[in-house]
mmCIF file of C-alpha atoms in Angstrom:
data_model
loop_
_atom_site.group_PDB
_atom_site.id
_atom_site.type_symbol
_atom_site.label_atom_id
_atom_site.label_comp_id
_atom_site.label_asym_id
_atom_site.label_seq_id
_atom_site.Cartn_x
_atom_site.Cartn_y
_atom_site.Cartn_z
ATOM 1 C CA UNK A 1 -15.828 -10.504 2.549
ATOM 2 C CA UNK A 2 -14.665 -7.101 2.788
ATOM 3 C CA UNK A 3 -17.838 -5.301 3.580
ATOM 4 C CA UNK A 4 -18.355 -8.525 5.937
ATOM 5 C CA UNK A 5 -14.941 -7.451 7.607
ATOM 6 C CA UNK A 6 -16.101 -3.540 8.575
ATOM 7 C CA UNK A 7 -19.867 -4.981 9.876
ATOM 8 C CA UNK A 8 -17.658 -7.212 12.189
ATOM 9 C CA UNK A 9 -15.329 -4.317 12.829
ATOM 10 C CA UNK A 10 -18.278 -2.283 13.657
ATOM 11 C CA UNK A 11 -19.817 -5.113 16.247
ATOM 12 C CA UNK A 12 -16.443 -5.590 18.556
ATOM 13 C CA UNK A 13 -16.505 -1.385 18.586
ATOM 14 C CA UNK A 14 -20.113 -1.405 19.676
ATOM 15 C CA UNK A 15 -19.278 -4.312 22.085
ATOM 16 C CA UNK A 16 -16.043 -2.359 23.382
ATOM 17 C CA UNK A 17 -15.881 1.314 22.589
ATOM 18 C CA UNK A 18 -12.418 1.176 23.877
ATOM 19 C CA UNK A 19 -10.849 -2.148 21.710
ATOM 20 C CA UNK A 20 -7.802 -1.254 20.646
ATOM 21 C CA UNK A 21 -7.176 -4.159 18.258
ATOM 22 C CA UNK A 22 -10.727 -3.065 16.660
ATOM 23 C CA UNK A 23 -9.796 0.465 16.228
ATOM 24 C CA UNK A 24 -6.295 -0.365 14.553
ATOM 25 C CA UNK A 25 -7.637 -2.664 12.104
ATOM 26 C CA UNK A 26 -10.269 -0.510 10.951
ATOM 27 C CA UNK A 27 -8.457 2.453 10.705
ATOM 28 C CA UNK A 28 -6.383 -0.209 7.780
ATOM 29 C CA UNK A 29 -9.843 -0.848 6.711
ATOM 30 C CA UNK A 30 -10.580 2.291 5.609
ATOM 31 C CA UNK A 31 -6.946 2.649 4.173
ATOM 32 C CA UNK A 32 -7.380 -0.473 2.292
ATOM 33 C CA UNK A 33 -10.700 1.306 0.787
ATOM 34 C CA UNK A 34 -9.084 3.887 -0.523
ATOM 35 C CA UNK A 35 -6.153 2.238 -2.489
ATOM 36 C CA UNK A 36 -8.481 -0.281 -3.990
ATOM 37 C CA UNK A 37 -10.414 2.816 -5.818
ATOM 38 C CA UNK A 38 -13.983 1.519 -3.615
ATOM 39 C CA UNK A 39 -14.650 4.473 -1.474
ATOM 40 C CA UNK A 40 -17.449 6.339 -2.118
ATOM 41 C CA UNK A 41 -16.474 9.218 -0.166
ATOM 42 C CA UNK A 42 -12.423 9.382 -0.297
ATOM 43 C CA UNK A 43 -12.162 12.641 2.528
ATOM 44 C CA UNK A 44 -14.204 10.559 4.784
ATOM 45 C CA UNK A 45 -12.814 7.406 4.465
ATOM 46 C CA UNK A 46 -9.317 9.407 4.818
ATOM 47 C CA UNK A 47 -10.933 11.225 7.969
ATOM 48 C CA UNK A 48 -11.686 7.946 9.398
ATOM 49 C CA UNK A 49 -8.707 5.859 8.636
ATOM 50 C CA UNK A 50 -7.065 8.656 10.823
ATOM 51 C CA UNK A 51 -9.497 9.418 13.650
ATOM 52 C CA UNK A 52 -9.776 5.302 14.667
ATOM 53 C CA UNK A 53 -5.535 5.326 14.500
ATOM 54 C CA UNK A 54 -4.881 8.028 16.612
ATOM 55 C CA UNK A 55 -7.632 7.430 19.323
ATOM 56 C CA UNK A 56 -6.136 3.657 19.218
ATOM 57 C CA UNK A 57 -2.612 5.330 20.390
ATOM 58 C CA UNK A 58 -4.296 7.580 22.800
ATOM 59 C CA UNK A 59 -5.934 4.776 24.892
ATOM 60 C CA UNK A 60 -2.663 2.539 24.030
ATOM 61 C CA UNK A 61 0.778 4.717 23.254
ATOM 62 C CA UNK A 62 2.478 1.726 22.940
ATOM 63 C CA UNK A 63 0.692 -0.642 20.638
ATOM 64 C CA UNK A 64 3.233 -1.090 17.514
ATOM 65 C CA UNK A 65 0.483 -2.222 14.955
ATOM 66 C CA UNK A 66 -1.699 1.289 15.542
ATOM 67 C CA UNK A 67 1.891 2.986 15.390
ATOM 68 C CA UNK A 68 2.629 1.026 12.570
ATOM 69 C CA UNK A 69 -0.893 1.915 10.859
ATOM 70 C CA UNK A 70 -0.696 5.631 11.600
ATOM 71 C CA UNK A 71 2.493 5.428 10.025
ATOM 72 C CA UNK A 72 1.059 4.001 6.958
ATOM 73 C CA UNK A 73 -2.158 6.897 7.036
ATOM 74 C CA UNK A 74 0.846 9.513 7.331
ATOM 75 C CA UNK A 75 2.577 8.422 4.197
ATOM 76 C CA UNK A 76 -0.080 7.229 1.995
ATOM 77 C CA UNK A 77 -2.700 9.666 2.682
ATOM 78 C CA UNK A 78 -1.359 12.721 4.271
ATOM 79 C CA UNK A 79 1.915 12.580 2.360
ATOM 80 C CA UNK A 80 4.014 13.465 5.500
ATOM 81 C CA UNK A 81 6.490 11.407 4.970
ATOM 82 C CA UNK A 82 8.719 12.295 7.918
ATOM 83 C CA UNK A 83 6.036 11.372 10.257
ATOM 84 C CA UNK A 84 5.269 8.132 8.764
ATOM 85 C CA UNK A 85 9.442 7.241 9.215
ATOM 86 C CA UNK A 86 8.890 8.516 12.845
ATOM 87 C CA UNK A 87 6.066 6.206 13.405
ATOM 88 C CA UNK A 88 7.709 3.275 11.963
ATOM 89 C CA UNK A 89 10.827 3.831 13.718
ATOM 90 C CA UNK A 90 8.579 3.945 17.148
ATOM 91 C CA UNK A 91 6.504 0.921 16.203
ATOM 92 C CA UNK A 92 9.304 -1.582 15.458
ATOM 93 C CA UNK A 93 11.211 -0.407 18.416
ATOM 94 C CA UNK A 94 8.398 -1.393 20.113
ATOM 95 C CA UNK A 95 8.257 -4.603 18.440
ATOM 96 C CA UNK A 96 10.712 -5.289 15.682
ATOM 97 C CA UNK A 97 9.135 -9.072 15.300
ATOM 98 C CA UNK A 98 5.870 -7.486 13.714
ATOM 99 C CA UNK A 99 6.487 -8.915 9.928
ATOM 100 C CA UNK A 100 4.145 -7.052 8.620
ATOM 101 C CA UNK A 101 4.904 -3.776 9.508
ATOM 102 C CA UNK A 102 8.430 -3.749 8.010
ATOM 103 C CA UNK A 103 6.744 -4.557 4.760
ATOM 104 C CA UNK A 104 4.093 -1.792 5.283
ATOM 105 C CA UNK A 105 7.175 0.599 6.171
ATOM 106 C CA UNK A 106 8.783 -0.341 2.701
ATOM 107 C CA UNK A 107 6.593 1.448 0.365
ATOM 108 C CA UNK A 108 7.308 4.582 2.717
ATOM 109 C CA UNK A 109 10.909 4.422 1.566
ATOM 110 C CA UNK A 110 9.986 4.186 -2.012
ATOM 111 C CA UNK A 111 8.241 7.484 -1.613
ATOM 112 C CA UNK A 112 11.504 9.254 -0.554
ATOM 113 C CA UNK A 113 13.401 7.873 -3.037
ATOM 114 C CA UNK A 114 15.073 4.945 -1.155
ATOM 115 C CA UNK A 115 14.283 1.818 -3.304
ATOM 116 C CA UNK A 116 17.065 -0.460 -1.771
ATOM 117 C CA UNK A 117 16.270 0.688 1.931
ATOM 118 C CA UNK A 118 12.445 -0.691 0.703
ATOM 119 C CA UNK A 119 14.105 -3.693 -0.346
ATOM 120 C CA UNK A 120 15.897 -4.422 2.711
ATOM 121 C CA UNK A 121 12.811 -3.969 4.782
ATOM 122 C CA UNK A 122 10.959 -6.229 2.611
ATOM 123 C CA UNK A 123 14.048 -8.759 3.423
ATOM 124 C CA UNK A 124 13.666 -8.443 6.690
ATOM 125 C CA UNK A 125 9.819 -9.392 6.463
ATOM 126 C CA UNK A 126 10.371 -12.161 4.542
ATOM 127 C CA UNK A 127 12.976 -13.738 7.100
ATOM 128 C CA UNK A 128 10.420 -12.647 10.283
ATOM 129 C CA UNK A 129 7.057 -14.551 8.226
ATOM 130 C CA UNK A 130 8.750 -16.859 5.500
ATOM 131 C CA UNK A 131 5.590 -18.739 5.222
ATOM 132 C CA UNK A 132 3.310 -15.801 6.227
ATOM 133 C CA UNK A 133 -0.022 -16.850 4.790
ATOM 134 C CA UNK A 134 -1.235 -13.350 3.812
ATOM 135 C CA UNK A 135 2.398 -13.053 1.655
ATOM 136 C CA UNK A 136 0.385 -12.684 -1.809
ATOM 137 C CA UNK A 137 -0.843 -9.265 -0.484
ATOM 138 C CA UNK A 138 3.049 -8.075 0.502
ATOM 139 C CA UNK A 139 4.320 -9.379 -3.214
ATOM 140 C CA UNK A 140 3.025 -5.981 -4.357
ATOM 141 C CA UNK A 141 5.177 -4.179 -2.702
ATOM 142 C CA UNK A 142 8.625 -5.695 -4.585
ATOM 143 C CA UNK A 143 7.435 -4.437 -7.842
ATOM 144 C CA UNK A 144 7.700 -0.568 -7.044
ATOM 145 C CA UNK A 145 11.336 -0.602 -5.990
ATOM 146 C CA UNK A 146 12.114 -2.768 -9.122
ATOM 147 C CA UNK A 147 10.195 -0.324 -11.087
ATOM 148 C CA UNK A 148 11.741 2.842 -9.615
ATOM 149 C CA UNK A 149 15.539 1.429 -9.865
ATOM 150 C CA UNK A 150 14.367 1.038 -13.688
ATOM 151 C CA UNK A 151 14.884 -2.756 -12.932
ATOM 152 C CA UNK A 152 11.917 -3.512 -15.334
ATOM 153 C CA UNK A 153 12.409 -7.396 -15.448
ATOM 154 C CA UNK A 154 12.651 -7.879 -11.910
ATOM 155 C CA UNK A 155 9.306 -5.220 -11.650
ATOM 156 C CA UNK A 156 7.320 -7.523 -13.985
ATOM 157 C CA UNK A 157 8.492 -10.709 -12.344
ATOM 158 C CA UNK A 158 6.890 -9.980 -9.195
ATOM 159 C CA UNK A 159 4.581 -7.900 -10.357
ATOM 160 C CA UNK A 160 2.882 -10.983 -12.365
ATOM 161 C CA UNK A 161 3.279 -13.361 -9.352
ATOM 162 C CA UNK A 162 1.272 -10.505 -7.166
ATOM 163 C CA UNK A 163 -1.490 -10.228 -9.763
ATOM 164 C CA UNK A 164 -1.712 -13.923 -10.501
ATOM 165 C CA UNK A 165 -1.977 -14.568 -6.350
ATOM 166 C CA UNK A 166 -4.203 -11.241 -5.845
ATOM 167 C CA UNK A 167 -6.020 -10.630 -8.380
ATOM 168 C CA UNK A 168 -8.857 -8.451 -6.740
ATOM 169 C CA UNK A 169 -5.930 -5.769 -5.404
ATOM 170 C CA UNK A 170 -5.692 -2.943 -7.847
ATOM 171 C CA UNK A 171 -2.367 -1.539 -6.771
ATOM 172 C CA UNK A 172 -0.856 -4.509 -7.711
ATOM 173 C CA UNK A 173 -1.429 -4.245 -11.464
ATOM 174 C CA UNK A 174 0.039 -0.744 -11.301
ATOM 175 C CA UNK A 175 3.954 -1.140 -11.437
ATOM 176 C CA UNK A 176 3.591 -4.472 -13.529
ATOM 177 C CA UNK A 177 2.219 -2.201 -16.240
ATOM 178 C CA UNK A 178 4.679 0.375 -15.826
ATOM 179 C CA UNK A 179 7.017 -1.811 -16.261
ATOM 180 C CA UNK A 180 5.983 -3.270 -19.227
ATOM 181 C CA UNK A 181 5.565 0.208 -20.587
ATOM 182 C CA UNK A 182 9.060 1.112 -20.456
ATOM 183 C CA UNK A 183 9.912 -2.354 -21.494
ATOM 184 C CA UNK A 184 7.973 -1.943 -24.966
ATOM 185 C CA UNK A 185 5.066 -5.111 -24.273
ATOM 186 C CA UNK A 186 2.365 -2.835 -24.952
ATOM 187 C CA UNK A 187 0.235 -6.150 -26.123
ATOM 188 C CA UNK A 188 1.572 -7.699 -23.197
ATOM 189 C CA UNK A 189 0.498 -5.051 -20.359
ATOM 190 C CA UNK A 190 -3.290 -5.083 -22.334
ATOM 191 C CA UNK A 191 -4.946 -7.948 -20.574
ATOM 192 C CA UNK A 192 -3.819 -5.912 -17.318
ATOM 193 C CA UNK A 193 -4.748 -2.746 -18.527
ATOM 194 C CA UNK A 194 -8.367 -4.481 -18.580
ATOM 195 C CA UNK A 195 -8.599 -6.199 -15.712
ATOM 196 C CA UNK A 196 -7.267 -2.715 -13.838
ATOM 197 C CA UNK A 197 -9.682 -0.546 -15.165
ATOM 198 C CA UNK A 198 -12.343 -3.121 -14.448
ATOM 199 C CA UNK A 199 -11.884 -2.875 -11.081
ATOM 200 C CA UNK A 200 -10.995 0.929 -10.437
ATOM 201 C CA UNK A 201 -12.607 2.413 -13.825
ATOM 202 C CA UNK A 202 -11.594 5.959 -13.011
ATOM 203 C CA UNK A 203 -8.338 5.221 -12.981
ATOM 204 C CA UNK A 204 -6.124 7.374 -15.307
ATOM 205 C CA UNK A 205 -2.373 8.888 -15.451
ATOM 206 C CA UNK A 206 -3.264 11.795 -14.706
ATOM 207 C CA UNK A 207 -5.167 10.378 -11.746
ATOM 208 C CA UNK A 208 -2.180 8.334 -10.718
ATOM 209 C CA UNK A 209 0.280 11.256 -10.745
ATOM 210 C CA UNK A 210 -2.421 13.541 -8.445
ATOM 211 C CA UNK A 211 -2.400 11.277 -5.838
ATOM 212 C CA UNK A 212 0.411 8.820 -5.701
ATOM 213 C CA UNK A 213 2.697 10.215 -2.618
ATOM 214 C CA UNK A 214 5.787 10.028 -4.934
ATOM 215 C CA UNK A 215 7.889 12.442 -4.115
ATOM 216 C CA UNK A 216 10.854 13.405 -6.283
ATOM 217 C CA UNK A 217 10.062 14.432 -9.288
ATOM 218 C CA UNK A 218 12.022 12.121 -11.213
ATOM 219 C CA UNK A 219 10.113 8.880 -9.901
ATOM 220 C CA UNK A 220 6.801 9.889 -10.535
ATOM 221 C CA UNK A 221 7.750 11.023 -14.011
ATOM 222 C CA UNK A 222 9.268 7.547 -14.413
ATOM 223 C CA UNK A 223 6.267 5.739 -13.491
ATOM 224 C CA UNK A 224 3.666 7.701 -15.258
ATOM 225 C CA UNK A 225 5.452 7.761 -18.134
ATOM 226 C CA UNK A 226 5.561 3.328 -17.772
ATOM 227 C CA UNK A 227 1.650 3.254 -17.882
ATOM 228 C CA UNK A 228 1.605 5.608 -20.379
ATOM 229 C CA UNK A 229 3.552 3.550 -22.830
ATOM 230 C CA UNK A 230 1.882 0.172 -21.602
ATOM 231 C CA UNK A 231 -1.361 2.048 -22.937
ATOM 232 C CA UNK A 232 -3.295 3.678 -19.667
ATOM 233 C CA UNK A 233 -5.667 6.058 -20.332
ATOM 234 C CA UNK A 234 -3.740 9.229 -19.726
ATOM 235 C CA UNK A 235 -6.891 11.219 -18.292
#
């Protein structure tokens, strides 16, 4: 379905050079390709995610999903953290009804250190889309505050209800396992353990600590050293 998704990406570009909504979403596409572990060629699929974002806010400054995106490629991929809060700040001025995009901001916050702010946002989400059908993908995204306030409990609870609903999504087994690291359930994180590595195989500590865009010190020590107890390869 996925690979289906970028051929019909690829059709409505051909069709319309200039569609907007075509550019945003696969500029996410490519995002998407990179946090599951698939892409084959991680500097272009970054190069990508970035080139179809900004030429979507060229042709339309004021579209809040591309802003939204962009904001997203800033934070996850470029690491510039103070862009991606500029971005988002723009975007849901723009529109602050887009559900989605205050849960895509939340992660951002995490970054900087800000796990309640990432809570709040994921509040407001869930009161904008209460029965948003794609709300198994955003359940992810509770975990890592939970995780980084050392609230391991509340990490594992939704990190299990993220897996269970989204199984094929690789970053979601990530702060469930943590979290069971520092909670002592080695046995417990195994089974996840597996089904992670199954699905991104190269996937290490070390890895993890290279290119997650964590960025005090203390947080990424605290979540490395999570999947290192729960059993994670460490390189």
């Amino acid at each position: 379905q996925y690979d289906r998704a970028w051929i019909m990406l690829e059709d409505a570009l051909r069709s319309d050079p200039n569609n907007v909504k075509a550019m945003t979403w696969a500029a996410y596409w490519h995002v998407l390709n990179v946090g599951q572990g698939w892409s084959k060629d991680v500097n272009m699929s970054f190069n990508s995610a970035q080139s179809f974002a900004l030429n979507a806010i060229r042709i339309d400054p004021e579209n809040a999903e591309a802003l939204g995106i962009y904001a997203h490629i800033c934070s996850f991929i470029n690491k510039d953290t103070d862009s991606a809060l500029y971005f988002f700040d723009k975007a849901l001025k723009l529109n602050p009804n887009i559900a989605f995009l205050w849960a895509m901001s939340a992660p951002t916050y995490c970054y900087i250190g800000e796990p309640d702010i990432a809570l709040q946002r994921m509040a407001r989400y869930a009161d904008l889309a209460p029965f948003d059908p794609h709300a198994r993908f955003w359940d992810t995204v509770y975990a890592i505050p939970y995780l980084l306030k050392a609230d391991y409990e509340q990490a594992v609870r939704f990190g299990r209800r993220a897996v269970a609903l989204n199984p094929e999504f690789t970053n979601g087994y990530k702060p469930l396992i943590a979290a069971l690291g520092h909670l002592g359930r080695r046995a417990d994180a195994a089974p996840y353990i597996e089904r992670l590595l199954a699905l991104e195989p190269n996937f290490t500590v070390e890895r993890f600590g290279q290119t997650y865009p964590l960025q005090r010190a203390e947080d990424r020590d605290r979540y490395m050293l999570g999947l290192e107890l729960a059993g994670v390869p460490t390189r």
